C-alpha atoms as one frame of an Amber mdcrd trajectory, in Angstrom:
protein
   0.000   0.000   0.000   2.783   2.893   0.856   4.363   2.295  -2.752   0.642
   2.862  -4.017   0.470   6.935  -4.636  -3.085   6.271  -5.530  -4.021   4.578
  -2.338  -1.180   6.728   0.028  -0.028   9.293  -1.376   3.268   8.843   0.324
   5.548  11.854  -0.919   2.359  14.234  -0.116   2.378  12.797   3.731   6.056
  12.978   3.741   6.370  16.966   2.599   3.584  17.650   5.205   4.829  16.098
   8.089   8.325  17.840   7.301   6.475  20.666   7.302   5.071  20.687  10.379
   7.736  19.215  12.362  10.831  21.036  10.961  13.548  23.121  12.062  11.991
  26.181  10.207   8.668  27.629  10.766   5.990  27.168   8.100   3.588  29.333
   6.993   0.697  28.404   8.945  -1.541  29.472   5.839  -0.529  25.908   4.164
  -1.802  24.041   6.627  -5.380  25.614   6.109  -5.059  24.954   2.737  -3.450
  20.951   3.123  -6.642  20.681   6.058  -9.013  19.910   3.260  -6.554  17.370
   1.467  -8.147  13.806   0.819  -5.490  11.887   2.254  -6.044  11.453   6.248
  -2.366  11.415   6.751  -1.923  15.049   5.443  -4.833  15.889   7.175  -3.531
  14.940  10.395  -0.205  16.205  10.201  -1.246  19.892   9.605  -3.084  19.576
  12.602   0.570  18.905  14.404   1.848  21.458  12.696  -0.910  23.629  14.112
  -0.401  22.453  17.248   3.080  22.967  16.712   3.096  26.507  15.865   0.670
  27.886  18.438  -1.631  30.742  18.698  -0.970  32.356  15.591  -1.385  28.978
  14.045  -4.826  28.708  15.264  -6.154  31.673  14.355  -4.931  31.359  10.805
  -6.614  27.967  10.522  -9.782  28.471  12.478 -12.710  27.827  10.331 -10.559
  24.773   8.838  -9.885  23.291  12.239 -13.488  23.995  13.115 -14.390  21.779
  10.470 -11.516  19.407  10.678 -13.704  19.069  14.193 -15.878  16.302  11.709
 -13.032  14.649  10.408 -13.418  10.871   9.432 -10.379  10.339  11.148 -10.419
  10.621  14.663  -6.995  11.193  15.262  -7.294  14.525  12.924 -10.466  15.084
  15.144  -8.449  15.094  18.618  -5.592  17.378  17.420  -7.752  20.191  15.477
  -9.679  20.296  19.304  -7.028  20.351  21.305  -5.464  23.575  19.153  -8.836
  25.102  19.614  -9.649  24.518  22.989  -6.045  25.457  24.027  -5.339  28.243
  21.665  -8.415  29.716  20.382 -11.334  31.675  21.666 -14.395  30.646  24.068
 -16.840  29.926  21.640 -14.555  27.168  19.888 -14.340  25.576  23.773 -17.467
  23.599  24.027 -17.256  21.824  20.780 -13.361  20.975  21.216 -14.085  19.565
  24.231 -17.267  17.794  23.087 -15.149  16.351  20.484 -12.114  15.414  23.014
 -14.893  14.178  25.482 -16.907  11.444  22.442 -12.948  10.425  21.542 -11.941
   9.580  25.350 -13.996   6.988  25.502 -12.339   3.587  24.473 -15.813   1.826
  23.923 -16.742   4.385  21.113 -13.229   4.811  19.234 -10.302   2.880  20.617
  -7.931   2.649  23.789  -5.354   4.198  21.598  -7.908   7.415  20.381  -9.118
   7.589  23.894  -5.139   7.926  25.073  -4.326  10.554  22.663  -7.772  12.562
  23.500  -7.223  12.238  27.443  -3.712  13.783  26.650  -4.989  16.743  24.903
  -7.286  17.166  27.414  -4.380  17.621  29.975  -2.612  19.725  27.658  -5.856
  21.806  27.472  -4.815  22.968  31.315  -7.278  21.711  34.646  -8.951  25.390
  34.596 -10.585  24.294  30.734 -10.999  21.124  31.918 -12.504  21.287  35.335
 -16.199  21.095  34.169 -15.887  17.889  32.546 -14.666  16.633  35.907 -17.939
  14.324  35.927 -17.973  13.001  32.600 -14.374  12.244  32.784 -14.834  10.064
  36.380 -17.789   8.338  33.937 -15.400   7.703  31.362 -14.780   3.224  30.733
 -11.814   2.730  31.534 -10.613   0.262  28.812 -12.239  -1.022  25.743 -12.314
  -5.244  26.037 -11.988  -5.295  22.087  -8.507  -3.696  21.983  -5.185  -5.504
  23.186  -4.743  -5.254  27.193  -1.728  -3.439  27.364  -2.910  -0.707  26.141
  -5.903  -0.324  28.754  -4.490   0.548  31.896  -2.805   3.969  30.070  -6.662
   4.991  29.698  -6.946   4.196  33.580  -4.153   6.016  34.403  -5.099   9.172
  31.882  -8.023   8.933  33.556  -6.916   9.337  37.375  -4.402  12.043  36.373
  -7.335  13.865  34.912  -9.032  13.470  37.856  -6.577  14.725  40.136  -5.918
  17.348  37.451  -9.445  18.608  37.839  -9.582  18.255  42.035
């Protein structure tokens, strides 16, 4: 499949992720643009390079991150929130979280989703957080389905949340 362009477009994922992660700072205006590329992989790592860059970053890509909020992928999903709810204004707030809250839990997406959403939820700072206190105690705690050892991170995301949020 990666030697497939049609089916991974390989050298497209590779230029974006250099992008985002490089020594030099990109112009956060291509990663609006790249937000609305087919391929998942691009799609996801403009949202790191978002995340990446911050503030300014944000508010260049608002209304794409706002929709990247629907993203197929929920991996694209749980970094365009966590930019917004960390970086951007108070009415992006409820529906970053909303989208961070549906992800954390293993028995909907994955352990592995639910690990990356309960870490952008601690990145997000306890103050953001705080209200979600409840839903986060009501959170499962594993999902059966997926392999065991990756279960007791979502436990352990899950106390440090709570803690977090005391």
């Amino acid at each position: 499949m990666g030697k497939d362009n049609d089916r991974y477009a390989m050298p497209r994922v590779m230029n974006t992720a250099e992008l985002a992660t490089g020594p030099t700072l990109t112009d956060p205006a291509i990663f609006r643009t790249y937000l609305g590329d087919p391929d998942s992989a691009v799609r996801y790592w403009c949202t790191v390079g978002v995340l990446r860059q911050g503030k300014k970053a944000v508010e260049v890509c608002a209304a794409a991150l706002r929709t990247a909020l629907a993203d197929p992928a929920v991996n694209v999903r749980i970094n365009a929130a966590e930019a917004l709810a960390r970086f951007s204004d108070e009415e992006d707030l409820k529906p970053a979280l909303a989208v961070l809250m549906n992800a954390a839990d293993a028995t909907k997406t994955s352990n592995y989703a639910a690990i990356a959403a309960l870490n952008a939820l601690s990145e997000i700072g306890a103050e953001k957080v705080k209200p979600l206190r409840p839903q986060i105690q009501a959170l499962p705690l594993k999902n059966s389905q997926n392999p065991e050892r990756s279960g007791g991170y979502v436990a352990r995301l899950v106390e440090y949340l709570l803690q977090m949020t005391a």
